[in-house]
XYZ file of C-alpha atoms in Angstrom:
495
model
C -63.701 -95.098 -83.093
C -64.759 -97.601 -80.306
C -66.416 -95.178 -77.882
C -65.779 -97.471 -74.713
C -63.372 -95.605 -72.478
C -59.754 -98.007 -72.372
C -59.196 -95.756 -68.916
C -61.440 -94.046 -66.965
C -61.461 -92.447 -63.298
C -64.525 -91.417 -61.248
C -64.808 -89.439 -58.562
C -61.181 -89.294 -57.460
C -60.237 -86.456 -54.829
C -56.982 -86.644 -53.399
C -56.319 -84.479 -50.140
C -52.312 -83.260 -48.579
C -52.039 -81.973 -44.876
C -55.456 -80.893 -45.210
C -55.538 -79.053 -48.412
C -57.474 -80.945 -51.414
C -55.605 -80.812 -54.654
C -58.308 -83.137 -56.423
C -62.174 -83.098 -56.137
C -64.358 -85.444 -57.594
C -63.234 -85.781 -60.934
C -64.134 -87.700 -63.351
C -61.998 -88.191 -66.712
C -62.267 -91.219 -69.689
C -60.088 -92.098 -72.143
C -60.983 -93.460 -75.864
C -58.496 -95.820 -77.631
C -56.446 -94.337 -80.386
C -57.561 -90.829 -78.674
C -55.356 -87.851 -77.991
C -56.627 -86.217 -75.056
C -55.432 -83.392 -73.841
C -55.130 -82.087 -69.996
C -54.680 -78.704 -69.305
C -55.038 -75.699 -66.413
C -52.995 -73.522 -64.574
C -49.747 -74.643 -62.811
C -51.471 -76.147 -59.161
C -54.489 -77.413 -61.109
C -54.261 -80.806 -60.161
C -52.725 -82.334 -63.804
C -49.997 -83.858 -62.262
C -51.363 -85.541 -59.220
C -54.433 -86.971 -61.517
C -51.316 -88.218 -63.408
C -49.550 -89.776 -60.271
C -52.745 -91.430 -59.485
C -53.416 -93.096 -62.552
C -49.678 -94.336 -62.896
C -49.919 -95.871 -59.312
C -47.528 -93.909 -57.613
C -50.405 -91.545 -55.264
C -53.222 -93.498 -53.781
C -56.593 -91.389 -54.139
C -58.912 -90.511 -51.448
C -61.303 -93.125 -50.122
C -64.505 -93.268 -52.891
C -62.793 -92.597 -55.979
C -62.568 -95.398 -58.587
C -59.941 -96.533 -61.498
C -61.539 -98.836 -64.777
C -59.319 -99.840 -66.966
C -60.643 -101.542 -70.438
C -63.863 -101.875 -68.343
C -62.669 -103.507 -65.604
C -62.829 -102.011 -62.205
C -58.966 -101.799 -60.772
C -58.955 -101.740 -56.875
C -55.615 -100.073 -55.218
C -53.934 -99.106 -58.319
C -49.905 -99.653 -58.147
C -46.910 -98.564 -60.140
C -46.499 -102.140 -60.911
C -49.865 -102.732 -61.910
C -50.592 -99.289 -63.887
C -47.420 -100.762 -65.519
C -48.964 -104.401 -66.606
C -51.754 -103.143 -67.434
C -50.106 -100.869 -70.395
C -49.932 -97.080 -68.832
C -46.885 -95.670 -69.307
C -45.976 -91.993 -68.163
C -43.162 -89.791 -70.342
C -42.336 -87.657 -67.375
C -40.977 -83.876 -68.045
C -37.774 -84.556 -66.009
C -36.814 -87.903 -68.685
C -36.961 -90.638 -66.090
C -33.595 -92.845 -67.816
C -30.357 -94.465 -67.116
C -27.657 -91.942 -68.118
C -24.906 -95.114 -67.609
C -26.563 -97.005 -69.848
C -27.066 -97.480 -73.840
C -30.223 -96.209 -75.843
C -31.143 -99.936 -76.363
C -30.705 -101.014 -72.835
C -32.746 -97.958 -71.474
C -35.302 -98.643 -74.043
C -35.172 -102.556 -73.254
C -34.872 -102.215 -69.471
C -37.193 -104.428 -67.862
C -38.858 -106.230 -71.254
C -36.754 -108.779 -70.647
C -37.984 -111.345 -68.014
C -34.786 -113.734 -68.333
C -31.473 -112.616 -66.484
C -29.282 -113.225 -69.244
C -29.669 -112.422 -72.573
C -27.967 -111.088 -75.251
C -27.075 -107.621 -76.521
C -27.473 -108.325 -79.882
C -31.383 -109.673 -78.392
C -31.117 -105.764 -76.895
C -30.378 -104.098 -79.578
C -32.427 -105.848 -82.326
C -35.815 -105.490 -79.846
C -34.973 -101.422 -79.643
C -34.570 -101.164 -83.141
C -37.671 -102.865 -84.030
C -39.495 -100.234 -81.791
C -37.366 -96.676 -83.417
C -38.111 -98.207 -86.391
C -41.518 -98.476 -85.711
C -41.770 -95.096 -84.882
C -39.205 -94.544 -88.161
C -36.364 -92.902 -86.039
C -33.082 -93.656 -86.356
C -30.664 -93.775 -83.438
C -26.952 -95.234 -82.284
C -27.936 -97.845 -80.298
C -24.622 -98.221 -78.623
C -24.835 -94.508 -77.951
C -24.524 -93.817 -73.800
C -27.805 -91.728 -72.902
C -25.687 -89.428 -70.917
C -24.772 -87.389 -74.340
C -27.988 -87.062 -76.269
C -29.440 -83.867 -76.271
C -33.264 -83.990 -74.205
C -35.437 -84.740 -76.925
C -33.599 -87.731 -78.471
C -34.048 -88.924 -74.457
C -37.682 -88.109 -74.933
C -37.615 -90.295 -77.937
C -35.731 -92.846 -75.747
C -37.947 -92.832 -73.607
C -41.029 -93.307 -76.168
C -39.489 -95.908 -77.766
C -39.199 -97.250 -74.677
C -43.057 -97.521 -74.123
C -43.140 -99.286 -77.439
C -41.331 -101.980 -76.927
C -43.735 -102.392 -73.565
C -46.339 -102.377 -76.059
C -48.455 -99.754 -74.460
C -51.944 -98.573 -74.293
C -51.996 -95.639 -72.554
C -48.951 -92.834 -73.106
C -49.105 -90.342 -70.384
C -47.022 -87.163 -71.890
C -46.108 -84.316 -69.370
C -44.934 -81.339 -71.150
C -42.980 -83.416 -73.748
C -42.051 -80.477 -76.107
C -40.866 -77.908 -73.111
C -36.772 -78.851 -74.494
C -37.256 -79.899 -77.898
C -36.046 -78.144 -80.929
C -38.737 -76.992 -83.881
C -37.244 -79.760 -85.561
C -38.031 -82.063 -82.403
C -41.076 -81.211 -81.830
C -42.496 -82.070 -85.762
C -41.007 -85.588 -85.193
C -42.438 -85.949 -82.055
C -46.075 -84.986 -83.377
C -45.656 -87.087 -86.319
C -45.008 -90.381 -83.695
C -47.622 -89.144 -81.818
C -50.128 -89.393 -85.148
C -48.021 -93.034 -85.731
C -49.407 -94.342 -82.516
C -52.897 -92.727 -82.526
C -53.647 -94.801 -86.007
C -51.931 -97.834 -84.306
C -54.758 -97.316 -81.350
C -52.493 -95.982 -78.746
C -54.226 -94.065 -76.595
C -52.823 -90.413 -75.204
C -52.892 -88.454 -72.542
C -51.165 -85.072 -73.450
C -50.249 -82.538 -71.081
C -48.918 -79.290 -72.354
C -49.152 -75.361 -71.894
C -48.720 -74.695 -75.057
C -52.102 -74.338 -76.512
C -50.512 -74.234 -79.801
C -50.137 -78.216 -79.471
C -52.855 -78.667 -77.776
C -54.867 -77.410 -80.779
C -52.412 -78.991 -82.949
C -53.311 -83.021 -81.333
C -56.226 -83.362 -79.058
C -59.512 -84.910 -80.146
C -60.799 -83.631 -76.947
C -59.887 -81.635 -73.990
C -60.253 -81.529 -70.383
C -59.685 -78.356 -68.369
C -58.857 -78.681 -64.649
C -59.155 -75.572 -62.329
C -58.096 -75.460 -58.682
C -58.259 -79.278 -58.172
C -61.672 -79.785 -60.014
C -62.643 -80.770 -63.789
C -64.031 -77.490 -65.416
C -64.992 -79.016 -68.910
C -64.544 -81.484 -71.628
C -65.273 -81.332 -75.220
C -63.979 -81.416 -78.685
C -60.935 -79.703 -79.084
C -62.900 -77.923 -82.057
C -65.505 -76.446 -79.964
C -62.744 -74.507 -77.758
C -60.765 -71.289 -79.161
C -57.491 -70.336 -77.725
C -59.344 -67.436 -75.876
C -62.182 -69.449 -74.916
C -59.503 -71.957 -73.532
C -57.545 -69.646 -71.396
C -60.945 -68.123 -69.844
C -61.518 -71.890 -68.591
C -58.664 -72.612 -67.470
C -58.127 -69.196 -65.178
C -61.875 -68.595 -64.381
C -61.344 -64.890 -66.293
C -60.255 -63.668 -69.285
C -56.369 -62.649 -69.776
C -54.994 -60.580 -72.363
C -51.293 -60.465 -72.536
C -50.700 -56.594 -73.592
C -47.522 -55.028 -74.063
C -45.796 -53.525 -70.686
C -42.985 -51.878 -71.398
C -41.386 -48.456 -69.881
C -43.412 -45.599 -71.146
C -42.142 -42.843 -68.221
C -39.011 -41.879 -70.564
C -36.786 -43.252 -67.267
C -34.260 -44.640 -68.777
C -30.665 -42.394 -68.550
C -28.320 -44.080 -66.424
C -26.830 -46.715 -67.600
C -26.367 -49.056 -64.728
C -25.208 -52.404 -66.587
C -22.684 -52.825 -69.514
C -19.901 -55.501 -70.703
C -17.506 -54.394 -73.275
C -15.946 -57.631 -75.750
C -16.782 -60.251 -73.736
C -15.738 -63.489 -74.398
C -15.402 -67.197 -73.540
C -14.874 -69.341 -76.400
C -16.532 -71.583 -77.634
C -20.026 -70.276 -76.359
C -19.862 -66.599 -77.366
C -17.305 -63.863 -78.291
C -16.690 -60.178 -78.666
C -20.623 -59.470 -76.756
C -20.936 -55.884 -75.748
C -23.879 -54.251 -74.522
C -25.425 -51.797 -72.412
C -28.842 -51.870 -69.939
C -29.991 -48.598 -68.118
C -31.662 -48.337 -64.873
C -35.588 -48.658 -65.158
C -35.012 -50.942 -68.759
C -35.787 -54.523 -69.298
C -33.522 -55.665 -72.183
C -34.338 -58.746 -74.286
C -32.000 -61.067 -75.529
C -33.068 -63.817 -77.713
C -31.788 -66.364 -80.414
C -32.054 -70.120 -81.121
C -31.202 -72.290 -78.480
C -27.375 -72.920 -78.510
C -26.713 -69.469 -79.603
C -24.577 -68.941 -76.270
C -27.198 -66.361 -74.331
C -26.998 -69.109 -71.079
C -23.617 -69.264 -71.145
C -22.841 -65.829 -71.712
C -25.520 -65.060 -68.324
C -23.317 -67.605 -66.310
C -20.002 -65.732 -67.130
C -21.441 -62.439 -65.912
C -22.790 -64.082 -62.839
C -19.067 -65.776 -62.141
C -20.277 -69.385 -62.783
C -17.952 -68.890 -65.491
C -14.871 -67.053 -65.962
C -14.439 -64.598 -68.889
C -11.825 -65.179 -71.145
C -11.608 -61.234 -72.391
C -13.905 -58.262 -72.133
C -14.850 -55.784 -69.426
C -17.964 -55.204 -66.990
C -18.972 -52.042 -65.723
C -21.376 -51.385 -63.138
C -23.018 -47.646 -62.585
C -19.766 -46.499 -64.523
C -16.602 -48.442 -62.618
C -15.110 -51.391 -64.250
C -15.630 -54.674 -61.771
C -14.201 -57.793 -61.632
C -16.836 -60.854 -60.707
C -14.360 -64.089 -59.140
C -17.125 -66.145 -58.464
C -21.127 -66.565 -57.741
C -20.858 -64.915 -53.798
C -18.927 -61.821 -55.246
C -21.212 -60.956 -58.120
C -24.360 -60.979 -55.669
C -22.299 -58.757 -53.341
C -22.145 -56.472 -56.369
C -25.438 -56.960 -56.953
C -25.833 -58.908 -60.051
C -28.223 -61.540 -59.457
C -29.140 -64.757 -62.269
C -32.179 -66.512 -62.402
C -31.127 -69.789 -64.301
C -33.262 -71.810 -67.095
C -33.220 -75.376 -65.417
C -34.264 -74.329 -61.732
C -34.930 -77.960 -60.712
C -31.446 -78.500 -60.992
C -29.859 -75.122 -61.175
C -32.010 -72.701 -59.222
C -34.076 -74.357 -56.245
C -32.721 -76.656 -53.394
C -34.729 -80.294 -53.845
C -35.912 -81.409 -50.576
C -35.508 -78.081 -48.844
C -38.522 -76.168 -47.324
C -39.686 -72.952 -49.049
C -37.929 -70.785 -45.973
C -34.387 -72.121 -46.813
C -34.973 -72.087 -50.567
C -35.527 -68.143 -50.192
C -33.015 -67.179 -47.921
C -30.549 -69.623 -48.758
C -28.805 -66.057 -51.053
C -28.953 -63.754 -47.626
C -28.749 -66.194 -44.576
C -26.950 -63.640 -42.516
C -30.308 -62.402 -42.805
C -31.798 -64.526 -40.859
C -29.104 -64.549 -38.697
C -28.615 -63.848 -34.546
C -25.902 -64.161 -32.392
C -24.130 -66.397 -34.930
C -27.386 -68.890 -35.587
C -29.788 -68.908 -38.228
C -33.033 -68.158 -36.020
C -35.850 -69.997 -37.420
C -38.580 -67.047 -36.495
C -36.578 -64.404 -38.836
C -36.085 -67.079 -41.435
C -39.842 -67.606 -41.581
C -40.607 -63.786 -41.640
C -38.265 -63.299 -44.525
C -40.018 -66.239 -46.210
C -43.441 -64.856 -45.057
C -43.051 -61.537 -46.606
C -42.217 -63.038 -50.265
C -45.058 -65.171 -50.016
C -47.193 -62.005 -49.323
C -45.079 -59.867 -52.255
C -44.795 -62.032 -55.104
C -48.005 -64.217 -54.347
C -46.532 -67.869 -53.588
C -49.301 -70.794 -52.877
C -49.828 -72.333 -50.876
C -49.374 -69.997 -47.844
C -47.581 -72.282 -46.390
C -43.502 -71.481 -45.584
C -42.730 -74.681 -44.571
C -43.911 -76.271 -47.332
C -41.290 -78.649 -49.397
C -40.578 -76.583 -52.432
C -40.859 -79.740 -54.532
C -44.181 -79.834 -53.807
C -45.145 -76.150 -55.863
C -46.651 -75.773 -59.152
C -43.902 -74.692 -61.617
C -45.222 -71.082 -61.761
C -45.019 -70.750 -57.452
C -41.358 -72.799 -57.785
C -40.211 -69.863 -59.893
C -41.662 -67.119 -57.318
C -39.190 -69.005 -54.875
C -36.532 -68.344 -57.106
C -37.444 -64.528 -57.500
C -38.180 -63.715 -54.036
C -34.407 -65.175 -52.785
C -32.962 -62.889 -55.474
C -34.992 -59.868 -54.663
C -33.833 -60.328 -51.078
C -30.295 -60.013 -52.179
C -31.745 -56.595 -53.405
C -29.952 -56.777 -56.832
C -29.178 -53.994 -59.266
C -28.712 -56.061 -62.621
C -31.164 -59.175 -62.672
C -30.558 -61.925 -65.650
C -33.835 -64.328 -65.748
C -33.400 -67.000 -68.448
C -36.445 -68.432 -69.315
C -38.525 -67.183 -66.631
C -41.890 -68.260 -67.772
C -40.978 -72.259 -69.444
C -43.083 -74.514 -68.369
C -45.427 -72.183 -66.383
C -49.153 -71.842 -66.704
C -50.919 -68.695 -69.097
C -51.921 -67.199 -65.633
C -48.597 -67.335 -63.984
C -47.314 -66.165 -66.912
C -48.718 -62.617 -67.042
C -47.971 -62.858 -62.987
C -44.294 -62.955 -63.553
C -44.379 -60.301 -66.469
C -45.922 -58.038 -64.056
C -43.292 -58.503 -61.107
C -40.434 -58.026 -63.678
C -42.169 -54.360 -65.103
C -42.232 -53.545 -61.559
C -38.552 -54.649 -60.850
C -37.972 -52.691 -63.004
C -39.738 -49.366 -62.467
C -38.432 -49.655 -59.218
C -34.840 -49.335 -60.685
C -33.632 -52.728 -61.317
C -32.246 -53.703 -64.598
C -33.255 -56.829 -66.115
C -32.220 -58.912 -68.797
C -34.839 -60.996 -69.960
C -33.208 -64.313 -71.542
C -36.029 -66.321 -73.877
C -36.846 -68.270 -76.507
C -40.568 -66.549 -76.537
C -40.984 -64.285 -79.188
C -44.216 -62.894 -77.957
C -42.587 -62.448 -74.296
C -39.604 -60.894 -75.286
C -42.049 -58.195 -77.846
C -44.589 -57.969 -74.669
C -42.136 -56.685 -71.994
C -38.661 -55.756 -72.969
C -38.223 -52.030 -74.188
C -34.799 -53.202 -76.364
C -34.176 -56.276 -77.845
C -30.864 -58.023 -78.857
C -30.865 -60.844 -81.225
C -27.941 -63.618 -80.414
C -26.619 -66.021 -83.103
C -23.872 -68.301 -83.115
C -22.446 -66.508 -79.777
C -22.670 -63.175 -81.447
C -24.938 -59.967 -81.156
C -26.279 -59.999 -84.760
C -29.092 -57.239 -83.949
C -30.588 -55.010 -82.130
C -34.278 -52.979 -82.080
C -36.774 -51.493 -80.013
C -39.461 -53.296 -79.013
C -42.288 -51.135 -80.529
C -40.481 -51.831 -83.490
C -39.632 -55.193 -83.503
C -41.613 -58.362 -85.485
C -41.350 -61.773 -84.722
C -40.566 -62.701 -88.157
C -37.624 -59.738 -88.091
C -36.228 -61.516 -85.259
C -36.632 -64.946 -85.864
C -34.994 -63.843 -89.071
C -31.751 -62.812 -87.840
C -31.752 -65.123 -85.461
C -31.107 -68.060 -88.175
C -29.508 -66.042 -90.783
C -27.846 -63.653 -89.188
């Protein structure tokens, strides 16, 4: 392997309203290298990203080379020319459009041309990377990791050097993810060069050659991805060790059942689901994507309406009409996709957190902007948001501190039944055992959660039940302490 960097960055610091997010790192690039990046949610991965794509300018000092040669005042247009392209988590494409024109947009320098010119240069590039697509197919109905492919292919046929990944795998299906590492291999021996950004360290290990490890806006280490274990890893990244041990409710609390639904259904995503959480209990529900546990969350928080079925809450049968009744009852839902779903984009922290219980905030029929802050104040003091800053736009939080938004509006709703779904995707290791902590408080303080993921090893660490979904039915149910991975994972595809 040619040992001359093809991209390398020294010295770059990069500094918001005062707070520095990047200091003096330094970070190279080999051809035909995987190289992963990896630290906690707000380590400074995705603005060393930004920078290198163009789209953030760095703090005076810090210099860009690419294939040796110095590059002053890096663009998005030039990062482009050069050959960097970045596979965004959020799939930057053209829904309106057709695979080939989203993965031809742009190659083509001449206004007109023809489709069949289209569609021949997009199949040259999925067949390079020997997947097969409709190439008439609008983007708008392919599932997110034939986009990601898209969007791959798409870098292909710009015949690029540099791949920036960032979190490619967080929507894919096991199936999805095996293609995707097998293109990934396809472009390493073809001398692409990759920049892979991921918190699962199970990929990590699987792809880098090397790996860098940022902490708190500076580069901790980088070395051979063989000279790092998983544990070793994690201690790097969050300047201790962690060990994720199992928190579930030992104090024998757990007689009143607060929570149940009797035959619910709404066809096609689930039928006939009954179940039952108690006060003090965290219950796990888990299956393959698709299975219908989303949809079924939706229904009981009103997004949906039930087809059949009852809900009961501390004993009386209720009826939910809509979103605004069910958190009057106090049946709160933390959704999967909070960029879209969950948190208001281009909103300030304050608003995002209150936006549940404004008449909260409140006085003589105006929202006053001193009680909205307090409100937002004492979240960011209970849950642990950074920065300490309620103002802030929530766009600009780490993953991990975007999803303490989301739990802080619901626990000022002060809910009895809380559904999370997915509460930890796409956050950091450390943030991680954060939010398993505030839910085993939730609760021991009396709340009753259902915990809604595709994480084995979450679901065995906190939940004290677990129910296995398949095919929109309840196939199983166990205790935790008595619960495999395999035994679930099991049912969960056979049934």
């Amino acid at each position: 392997m040619n040992k001359e960097p093809i991209l390398e960055i020294r010295n770059i610091s990069k500094t918001y309203s005062g707070v520095r997010v990047l200091n003096a790192v330094d970070f190279d690039l080999l051809p035909g290298e995987v190289h992963a990046v990896v630290g906690e949610n707000g380590a400074g991965k995705s603005t060393m990203i930004k920078i290198i794509a163009g789209v953030e300018t760095p703090d005076a000092g810090g210099q860009i080379f690419f294939d040796g040669q110095l590059i002053p005042n890096m663009s998005a247009h030039r990062s482009l020319s050069l050959g960097i392209t970045v596979i965004y988590q959020d799939v930057s494409l053209f829904d309106n459009l057709s695979v080939a024109e989203n993965i031809c947009k742009g190659v083509f320098n001449d206004r007109l041309y023809s489709r069949r010119k289209v569609e021949q240069k997009a199949k040259e590039a999925l067949d390079e990377m020997q997947v097969s697509l409709d190439l008439s197919q609008k983007l708008e109905s392919l599932s997110v990791g034939k986009k990601q492919l898209v969007a791959i292919a798409r870098a292909v046929t710009f015949q690029a050097k540099v791949i920036v990944m960032d979190e490619p795998t967080a929507a894919l299906s096991k199936s999805e993810v095996e293609m995707l590492y097998k293109i990934i291999r396809g472009l390493k021996d073809k001398g692409v060069s990759i920049i892979y950004i991921s918190h699962k360290l199970e990929e990590v290990f699987q792809l880098a050659d090397r790996i860098t490890v940022l902490r708190d806006g500076n580069r901790v280490v980088t070395g051979d991805a063989g000279g790092f274990t998983q544990d070793t890893l994690i201690s790097q990244m969050v300047g201790r060790e962690l060990r994720f041990i199992p928190m579930r409710n030992e104090s024998g609390k757990c007689d009143e059942t607060l929570f149940e639904v009797k035959g619910y259904t709404r066809e096609p995503y689930f039928r006939n689901v009954s179940l039952s959480v108690c006060k003090h209990e965290i219950l796990g529900l888990t299956g393959l994507v698709g299975a219908g546990r989303s949809e079924w969350a939706q229904t009981v928080f009103g997004l949906m309406k039930p087809q059949g079925g009852e809900l009961f809450l501390s004993g009386k049968k209720v009826c939910v009409s809509g979103t605004n009744d069910a958190i009057r009852k106090g049946i709160c839902y933390l959704p999967e996709d909070k960029r879209t779903q969950g948190l208001f984009q281009g909103k300030p922290l304050t608003q995002n957190i209150t936006s549940a219980m404004l008449r909260n905030a409140v006085q003589g029929g105006l929202v006053r902007r001193k009680r909205e802050i307090g409100i937002a104040q004492k979240y960011i003091d209970k849950v642990g948001i950074r920065p300490n800053q309620p103002e802030i736009n929530v766009e600009s939080l780490s993953g991990g501190n975007q999803q303490k938004v989301l739990f802080s509006r619901w626990l000022e709703a002060n809910p009895k039944v809380l559904i999370v779904d997915e509460p930890t995707s796409g956050v950091d290791v450390g943030a991680k055992l954060e939010i398993h902590r505030l839910l085993r408080g939730l609760a021991a303080d009396g709340i009753c959660v259902i915990l809604i993921s595709s994480d084995l090893s979450e679901v065995l660490a906190i939940s004290d039940r677990i129910l296995v979904m398949r095919r929109g039915e309840l196939v199983d149910e166990v205790q935790a302490g008595q619960a495999t991975q395999e035994g679930i994972l099991q049912k969960g595809l056979l049934g």
